[in-house]
Amino acid sequence: MNYYSLNKQAPNTSFKNAVIKGLAPDKGLYFPERITPLPKEFFDNIDNLSYSELAYEAIKQFVVPEIPEAVLKTIVEETLSFDFPVVKLNDNISTLELFHGPTMAFKDVGARFMARCLGYFNKNNNKEVTVLVATSGDTGGAVANGFLGVKGVNVVILYPSGKVSEIQEKQLTTLGQNIKALEVNGTFDDCQVMVKTAFLDESLTDKMQLTSANSINVARWLPQLFYFMFAYKQLHNQYEDIVFSVPSGNFGNICAGMMAQQLGLPIKHFVASNNVNNVVTRYLISQLYEPKPSIQTISNAMDVGAPSNFIRIQEIYKNNFDTLKENISSYSFTDEETKAAMLEVFNNYNYVADPHGAVGYLGCKSYLSDRPGAHCVFLETAHPTKFLDVVEEVIKEEQPLPEQIQSVMGQEKASVVISTYDDLKRYLLK
Ligand SMILES: *Cc1c(COP(=O)(O)O)cnc(C)c1O
């Protein structure tokens, strides 16, 4: 499969090149040239397919032949070595738990898939690749874990100092080996700008092969479409009108859901659930797309002022505002509302939601308020103990730490503090 740049000023390129380059030379995000819907029998037969079989069939057209079928099968199986359970709260609302991977964030799947693709492409290559990634919290840990020990790949993670949780910080600063953490004096948006600047800086890219592991990278982004298929598989015999509420920051996850919809998965509607960083909520009301600097919230992985994948969403719906509105609604919630939702979910359903999941829950409630017949699935994108302080403060109950988290808490943090793009450049060139 070839990919084109959404800025339309760069040549189309292969999956391999799109993964290695991350961003097109014209700064555009890559998008697949074609999306061929899966046959109806595929969905009729979904009960008889394992998660790996399902995922393999769904992603094959975007990856083969640059990765041979047999290799892709192995990559998919290794990527999906944990559970994706749906938990029902009531007849209208379920949650899809995406936190059973090694770093307990949904980004594990994309990171593990991408690391294996890059590992495959690099197998016979002596030139090292540097993966440069900005994180608002969870990406860093998932990427660090997914890429740890991958031959020929160095990982440099930028995160905003003091704006990620202690557990998140430990997950991305303690692994060592080929994983390095840079602590930036600034916001997540500052980190993201530095990464984008580096990709476009020829005095840097002439000397080293840089790539991204944010959801701008197609190998990080596309595997997220599996989630929506996994939820559908678990729910389609019980419910007809399935709606997904996706706690959104850079809009990669929800946009992957829309790819699943393009492949024929019968998804009735998407709800983009946001904290107060709500550029898309405002856009759907005013038709004016006005990014703003991000504001810090308790759902910090969604503190994104300028969501990078929104342009892919517009492409999927052919840049037609009416089609977009038919398929997506968006609501935005304050931290106070989010905390109240965490408490409500705990009291009513004895379920502990993390702040991101709680925003998703609120999105379901808003959507269902005038569509009582639908079944809304909110994605639980991180395990609640990754946001321990706020979770314990709200539900007033101590949470046991899962093993994955306990194991990093005792480790020593190692990071380098930087403030400007020049600091980053110096670091990369040294
Ligand atoms: C990254 C992240 C999100 C936002 O996902 P996007 O694909 O950037 O929209 C939501 N919740 C958690 C816990 C995350 O780590």
Short mmCIF file of C-alpha atoms in Angstrom, two decimals, residues 1-374:
data_model
loop_
_atom_site.label_atom_id
_atom_site.label_comp_id
_atom_site.label_asym_id
_atom_site.label_seq_id
_atom_site.Cartn_x
_atom_site.Cartn_y
_atom_site.Cartn_z
CA MET A 1 0.00 0.00 0.00
CA ASN A 2 1.18 3.49 -0.81
CA TYR A 3 0.54 6.54 1.27
CA TYR A 4 0.07 10.16 0.26
CA SER A 5 0.77 13.31 2.20
CA LEU A 6 -2.28 15.25 3.33
CA ASN A 7 -0.44 18.42 2.34
CA LYS A 8 -0.33 17.06 -1.23
CA GLN A 9 3.14 18.55 -1.87
CA ALA A 10 5.21 15.38 -1.48
CA PRO A 11 5.44 12.20 -3.55
CA ASN A 12 3.42 9.16 -2.51
CA THR A 13 5.47 6.57 -0.70
CA SER A 14 5.44 2.98 0.56
CA PHE A 15 4.34 1.79 4.00
CA LYS A 16 7.98 1.18 4.81
CA ASN A 17 9.00 4.74 3.99
CA ALA A 18 5.99 6.22 5.73
CA VAL A 19 6.95 4.36 8.91
CA ILE A 20 10.63 5.28 8.71
CA LYS A 21 9.97 8.93 7.85
CA GLY A 22 6.98 9.48 10.15
CA LEU A 23 5.99 12.78 8.59
CA ALA A 24 6.08 13.53 4.84
CA PRO A 25 8.74 15.98 3.57
CA ASP A 26 6.02 18.64 3.10
CA LYS A 27 5.12 18.28 6.83
CA GLY A 28 1.89 16.49 5.94
CA LEU A 29 0.58 13.39 7.67
CA TYR A 30 0.55 10.24 5.58
CA PHE A 31 -2.76 8.67 4.61
CA PRO A 32 -3.39 5.38 2.74
CA GLU A 33 -4.10 5.76 -0.97
CA ARG A 34 -7.03 3.37 -0.79
CA ILE A 35 -9.31 1.90 1.86
CA THR A 36 -11.00 -1.28 0.64
CA PRO A 37 -13.93 -2.34 2.83
CA LEU A 38 -13.78 -5.88 4.15
CA PRO A 39 -16.43 -8.26 2.78
CA LYS A 40 -19.72 -8.51 4.68
CA GLU A 41 -18.95 -12.17 5.47
CA PHE A 42 -15.98 -11.01 7.50
CA PHE A 43 -18.26 -9.23 9.95
CA ASP A 44 -20.92 -11.98 9.84
CA ASN A 45 -18.22 -14.46 10.77
CA ILE A 46 -16.61 -12.30 13.47
CA ASP A 47 -17.58 -14.66 16.31
CA ASN A 48 -15.42 -17.36 14.77
CA LEU A 49 -12.27 -15.27 14.44
CA SER A 50 -9.67 -14.87 17.17
CA TYR A 51 -8.52 -11.34 18.02
CA SER A 52 -5.27 -11.90 16.13
CA GLU A 53 -7.05 -13.24 13.05
CA LEU A 54 -9.43 -10.33 13.11
CA ALA A 55 -6.65 -7.81 13.50
CA TYR A 56 -4.51 -9.39 10.81
CA GLU A 57 -7.32 -9.32 8.25
CA ALA A 58 -8.17 -5.74 9.15
CA ILE A 59 -4.68 -4.28 8.82
CA LYS A 60 -3.29 -6.47 6.04
CA GLN A 61 -4.16 -4.16 3.15
CA PHE A 62 -2.24 -1.27 4.74
CA VAL A 63 0.98 -3.21 5.37
CA VAL A 64 1.43 -6.08 2.92
CA PRO A 65 3.59 -6.64 0.84
CA GLU A 66 6.22 -4.38 2.44
CA ILE A 67 5.87 -6.71 5.40
CA PRO A 68 5.23 -10.28 4.18
CA GLU A 69 2.01 -11.94 5.31
CA ALA A 70 3.68 -14.49 7.58
CA VAL A 71 5.78 -11.82 9.32
CA LEU A 72 2.73 -9.61 9.76
CA LYS A 73 0.85 -12.51 11.37
CA THR A 74 3.61 -12.90 13.94
CA ILE A 75 3.79 -9.15 14.55
CA VAL A 76 0.05 -9.00 15.19
CA GLU A 77 0.13 -12.01 17.52
CA GLU A 78 3.03 -10.62 19.55
CA THR A 79 1.42 -7.18 19.72
CA LEU A 80 -1.87 -8.51 21.08
CA SER A 81 -0.65 -10.71 23.89
CA PHE A 82 -3.11 -9.38 26.50
CA ASP A 83 -6.87 -8.87 27.01
CA PHE A 84 -9.33 -6.28 25.73
CA PRO A 85 -12.43 -6.92 27.83
CA VAL A 86 -15.71 -5.01 27.58
CA VAL A 87 -17.28 -4.35 30.99
CA LYS A 88 -20.98 -3.54 31.04
CA LEU A 89 -22.07 -0.76 33.41
CA ASN A 90 -25.75 -0.81 32.43
CA ASP A 91 -27.89 -1.54 29.40
CA ASN A 92 -26.78 1.62 27.64
CA ILE A 93 -23.17 2.03 28.69
CA SER A 94 -20.15 -0.27 28.58
CA THR A 95 -16.46 0.36 28.81
CA LEU A 96 -13.76 -1.22 26.69
CA GLU A 97 -10.69 -1.69 28.88
CA LEU A 98 -7.57 -0.91 26.90
CA PHE A 99 -5.17 -0.97 29.82
CA HIS A 100 -4.13 -4.57 30.15
CA GLY A 101 -0.83 -4.17 28.32
CA PRO A 102 2.66 -3.78 29.83
CA THR A 103 2.36 -0.03 30.58
CA MET A 104 -1.39 -0.14 31.23
CA ALA A 105 -2.24 2.44 28.57
CA PHE A 106 -3.99 1.91 25.27
CA LYS A 107 -0.93 3.14 23.45
CA ASP A 108 0.83 -0.18 24.13
CA VAL A 109 -0.75 -1.74 21.05
CA GLY A 110 0.39 0.96 18.62
CA ALA A 111 3.84 1.13 20.17
CA ARG A 112 4.37 -2.63 20.11
CA PHE A 113 3.14 -2.90 16.54
CA MET A 114 5.29 -0.03 15.32
CA ALA A 115 8.40 -1.26 17.14
CA ARG A 116 8.08 -4.64 15.44
CA CYS A 117 7.54 -3.10 12.00
CA LEU A 118 10.58 -0.88 12.42
CA GLY A 119 12.56 -3.82 13.77
CA TYR A 120 11.66 -5.78 10.64
CA PHE A 121 12.62 -2.95 8.27
CA ASN A 122 15.87 -2.45 10.14
CA LYS A 123 16.83 -6.09 10.22
CA ASN A 124 19.36 -5.83 7.41
CA ASN A 125 20.22 -2.19 7.79
CA ASN A 126 23.32 -0.86 9.48
CA LYS A 127 22.03 2.69 9.73
CA GLU A 128 20.48 3.43 13.09
CA VAL A 129 17.06 5.02 13.34
CA THR A 130 16.26 7.50 16.10
CA VAL A 131 12.66 7.52 17.22
CA LEU A 132 11.82 10.97 18.53
CA VAL A 133 8.61 11.23 20.46
CA ALA A 134 6.75 13.88 22.42
CA THR A 135 4.53 12.61 25.19
CA SER A 136 1.79 14.07 27.33
CA GLY A 137 2.19 11.05 29.58
CA ASP A 138 1.27 7.66 28.25
CA THR A 139 2.93 7.59 24.84
CA GLY A 140 6.38 7.81 26.39
CA GLY A 141 5.94 4.79 28.62
CA ALA A 142 4.32 2.70 25.92
CA VAL A 143 6.98 3.61 23.36
CA ALA A 144 9.81 3.08 25.83
CA ASN A 145 8.47 -0.34 26.71
CA GLY A 146 7.57 -1.33 23.14
CA PHE A 147 10.95 -0.33 21.70
CA LEU A 148 13.18 -1.48 24.53
CA GLY A 149 16.03 -3.52 23.11
CA VAL A 150 14.95 -3.23 19.43
CA LYS A 151 18.14 -3.50 17.41
CA GLY A 152 19.29 -0.41 15.51
CA VAL A 153 16.67 1.85 17.07
CA ASN A 154 17.38 4.62 19.59
CA VAL A 155 14.44 6.23 21.34
CA VAL A 156 14.42 9.82 22.60
CA ILE A 157 11.33 10.83 24.57
CA LEU A 158 10.40 14.46 25.31
CA TYR A 159 7.97 15.09 28.14
CA PRO A 160 6.76 18.26 29.87
CA SER A 161 8.48 18.60 33.23
CA GLY A 162 6.10 18.29 36.18
CA LYS A 163 3.07 17.67 33.97
CA VAL A 164 2.98 13.88 33.87
CA SER A 165 2.09 11.64 36.81
CA GLU A 166 4.83 10.07 38.92
CA ILE A 167 4.03 6.62 37.59
CA GLN A 168 4.09 7.84 34.00
CA GLU A 169 7.42 9.54 34.61
CA LYS A 170 8.90 6.38 36.10
CA GLN A 171 7.70 4.34 33.13
CA LEU A 172 9.60 6.48 30.67
CA THR A 173 12.71 7.39 32.63
CA THR A 174 13.80 4.12 34.19
CA LEU A 175 14.32 1.59 31.42
CA GLY A 176 17.80 2.57 30.23
CA GLN A 177 19.42 0.75 27.28
CA ASN A 178 18.28 2.36 24.00
CA ILE A 179 15.67 4.58 25.71
CA LYS A 180 16.51 8.21 26.69
CA ALA A 181 14.19 10.71 28.39
CA LEU A 182 14.37 14.50 27.94
CA GLU A 183 12.50 16.56 30.50
CA VAL A 184 11.29 19.78 28.84
CA ASN A 185 10.67 23.05 30.66
CA GLY A 186 7.34 23.70 28.94
CA THR A 187 4.05 22.13 27.93
CA PHE A 188 3.24 19.09 25.83
CA ASP A 189 2.60 21.38 22.87
CA ASP A 190 6.15 22.75 23.28
CA CYS A 191 7.47 19.18 23.18
CA GLN A 192 5.43 18.45 20.09
CA VAL A 193 6.67 21.61 18.33
CA MET A 194 10.30 20.67 19.10
CA VAL A 195 9.79 17.22 17.62
CA LYS A 196 8.17 18.61 14.50
CA THR A 197 10.95 21.18 14.13
CA ALA A 198 13.57 18.46 14.37
CA PHE A 199 11.94 16.46 11.57
CA LEU A 200 12.15 19.48 9.29
CA ASP A 201 15.67 20.52 10.23
CA GLU A 202 17.86 19.36 7.38
CA SER A 203 21.07 20.04 9.27
CA LEU A 204 19.85 17.31 11.60
CA THR A 205 18.10 14.94 9.19
CA ASP A 206 21.14 14.93 6.89
CA LYS A 207 23.12 13.41 9.73
CA MET A 208 20.61 11.01 11.23
CA GLN A 209 17.46 9.06 10.32
CA LEU A 210 14.72 10.44 12.53
CA THR A 211 11.23 9.07 12.86
CA SER A 212 8.24 9.68 15.09
CA ALA A 213 6.32 7.32 17.30
CA ASN A 214 3.39 9.63 17.91
CA SER A 215 0.08 8.82 16.29
CA ILE A 216 1.23 10.80 13.27
CA ASN A 217 3.21 7.65 12.41
CA VAL A 218 0.94 5.30 10.44
CA ALA A 219 2.33 2.22 12.21
CA ARG A 220 1.40 3.70 15.60
CA TRP A 221 -1.96 4.99 14.46
CA LEU A 222 -3.53 2.24 12.32
CA PRO A 223 -3.39 -0.72 14.76
CA GLN A 224 -5.70 1.23 17.05
CA LEU A 225 -8.52 0.31 14.70
CA PHE A 226 -8.39 -3.17 16.24
CA TYR A 227 -10.01 -1.95 19.45
CA PHE A 228 -13.27 -1.04 17.81
CA MET A 229 -13.47 -4.45 16.16
CA PHE A 230 -12.75 -6.19 19.47
CA ALA A 231 -15.56 -4.29 21.19
CA TYR A 232 -17.94 -4.99 18.33
CA LYS A 233 -17.12 -8.69 18.51
CA GLN A 234 -18.07 -8.70 22.19
CA LEU A 235 -21.26 -6.66 21.84
CA HIS A 236 -22.84 -7.18 18.44
CA ASN A 237 -25.07 -10.06 19.50
CA GLN A 238 -26.61 -7.91 22.23
CA TYR A 239 -26.84 -4.44 20.72
CA GLU A 240 -27.56 -2.97 17.33
CA ASP A 241 -26.70 0.70 17.50
CA ILE A 242 -23.16 0.78 18.84
CA VAL A 243 -21.62 4.16 19.50
CA PHE A 244 -18.06 4.79 20.71
CA SER A 245 -17.11 7.57 23.07
CA VAL A 246 -13.38 8.15 22.77
CA PRO A 247 -11.46 10.30 25.27
CA SER A 248 -9.49 12.34 22.76
CA GLY A 249 -6.31 14.38 22.75
CA ASN A 250 -4.47 14.14 19.46
CA PHE A 251 -7.51 12.35 17.95
CA GLY A 252 -5.46 9.38 16.75
CA ASN A 253 -7.52 6.77 18.54
CA ILE A 254 -10.91 8.05 17.41
CA CYS A 255 -9.56 8.51 13.90
CA ALA A 256 -8.46 4.86 13.88
CA GLY A 257 -12.03 3.97 14.86
CA MET A 258 -13.19 5.85 11.81
CA MET A 259 -10.83 3.74 9.70
CA ALA A 260 -12.54 0.64 11.16
CA GLN A 261 -15.84 2.19 10.13
CA GLN A 262 -14.47 2.74 6.62
CA LEU A 263 -13.51 -0.92 6.54
CA GLY A 264 -17.20 -1.70 7.06
CA LEU A 265 -17.47 -2.09 10.81
CA PRO A 266 -21.05 -1.05 11.63
CA ILE A 267 -20.36 1.83 13.99
CA LYS A 268 -23.33 4.13 14.28
CA HIS A 269 -21.59 7.20 15.63
CA PHE A 270 -18.48 8.54 17.37
CA VAL A 271 -18.37 10.79 20.36
CA ALA A 272 -15.16 12.76 20.81
CA SER A 273 -15.00 13.34 24.54
CA ASN A 274 -12.71 16.14 25.59
CA ASN A 275 -11.56 17.93 28.67
CA VAL A 276 -11.46 21.74 28.43
CA ASN A 277 -8.97 21.45 25.57
CA ASN A 278 -11.89 21.45 23.20
CA VAL A 279 -10.95 22.78 19.78
CA VAL A 280 -13.03 20.09 18.05
CA THR A 281 -16.08 20.56 20.27
CA ARG A 282 -15.99 24.23 19.34
CA TYR A 283 -15.41 23.48 15.67
CA LEU A 284 -18.50 21.29 15.43
CA ILE A 285 -20.56 24.19 16.76
CA SER A 286 -18.99 27.13 14.95
CA GLN A 287 -17.31 25.52 11.92
CA LEU A 288 -14.26 27.55 12.92
CA TYR A 289 -11.12 25.55 13.66
CA GLU A 290 -9.24 27.58 16.23
CA PRO A 291 -6.41 25.76 18.04
CA LYS A 292 -5.38 27.25 21.37
CA PRO A 293 -2.46 26.64 23.72
CA SER A 294 -3.21 23.62 25.89
CA ILE A 295 -4.53 23.91 29.42
CA GLN A 296 -3.40 21.49 32.13
CA THR A 297 -6.12 19.16 33.45
CA ILE A 298 -6.45 15.95 35.47
CA SER A 299 -6.85 14.01 32.20
CA ASN A 300 -3.43 15.17 31.06
CA ALA A 301 -3.02 12.80 28.12
CA MET A 302 -5.74 14.87 26.45
CA ASP A 303 -4.18 18.27 27.13
CA VAL A 304 -3.68 18.98 23.47
CA GLY A 305 -4.40 22.37 21.97
CA ALA A 306 -3.89 21.44 18.33
CA PRO A 307 -4.84 17.78 17.70
CA SER A 308 -2.58 16.47 14.96
CA ASN A 309 -4.93 13.80 13.59
CA PHE A 310 -7.93 16.01 13.01
CA ILE A 311 -6.78 16.52 9.45
CA ARG A 312 -7.03 12.76 8.87
CA ILE A 313 -10.59 12.81 10.16
CA GLN A 314 -11.45 15.54 7.69
CA GLU A 315 -9.92 13.47 4.91
CA ILE A 316 -11.96 10.40 5.91
CA TYR A 317 -15.17 12.41 5.66
CA LYS A 318 -14.01 14.09 2.44
CA ASN A 319 -13.69 17.51 4.05
CA ASN A 320 -17.46 17.71 4.17
CA PHE A 321 -18.74 19.35 7.32
CA ASP A 322 -22.21 17.77 7.10
CA THR A 323 -20.82 14.23 6.72
CA LEU A 324 -18.50 14.91 9.61
CA LYS A 325 -21.36 16.03 11.82
CA GLU A 326 -23.41 12.95 10.95
CA ASN A 327 -20.60 10.75 12.21
CA ILE A 328 -19.13 12.58 15.14
CA SER A 329 -20.38 14.57 18.10
CA SER A 330 -18.12 16.19 20.61
CA TYR A 331 -18.55 17.29 24.20
CA SER A 332 -16.15 18.90 26.59
CA PHE A 333 -15.98 18.58 30.38
CA THR A 334 -14.25 20.37 33.24
CA ASP A 335 -12.12 18.69 35.88
CA GLU A 336 -14.93 19.16 38.41
CA GLU A 337 -17.37 17.33 36.14
CA THR A 338 -14.79 14.62 35.55
CA LYS A 339 -14.27 14.05 39.28
CA ALA A 340 -18.03 13.94 39.85
CA ALA A 341 -18.28 11.33 37.08
CA MET A 342 -15.54 9.22 38.66
CA LEU A 343 -17.48 9.24 41.90
CA GLU A 344 -20.78 8.48 40.16
CA VAL A 345 -19.30 5.51 38.30
CA PHE A 346 -17.79 4.22 41.53
CA ASN A 347 -20.96 4.66 43.60
CA ASN A 348 -23.43 3.41 40.99
CA TYR A 349 -21.47 0.63 39.34
CA ASN A 350 -18.66 -0.12 41.75
CA TYR A 351 -16.24 0.61 38.89
CA VAL A 352 -13.07 2.66 39.22
CA ALA A 353 -12.55 4.85 36.16
CA ASP A 354 -9.44 6.88 35.50
CA PRO A 355 -9.97 10.58 34.62
CA HIS A 356 -9.77 9.91 30.86
CA GLY A 357 -12.29 7.10 31.01
CA ALA A 358 -14.52 9.30 33.15
CA VAL A 359 -14.50 11.96 30.41
CA GLY A 360 -15.51 9.19 27.99
CA TYR A 361 -18.31 8.15 30.33
CA LEU A 362 -19.60 11.72 30.42
CA GLY A 363 -19.51 11.79 26.61
CA CYS A 364 -21.71 8.68 26.55
CA LYS A 365 -24.19 10.26 28.92
CA SER A 366 -24.42 13.45 26.89
CA TYR A 367 -24.90 11.54 23.67
CA LEU A 368 -27.48 9.16 25.14
CA SER A 369 -29.54 11.95 26.69
CA ASP A 370 -31.51 12.36 23.48
CA ARG A 371 -30.81 8.94 21.92
CA PRO A 372 -31.90 6.48 24.60
CA GLY A 373 -31.86 3.45 22.26
CA ALA A 374 -28.15 3.40 21.53
#
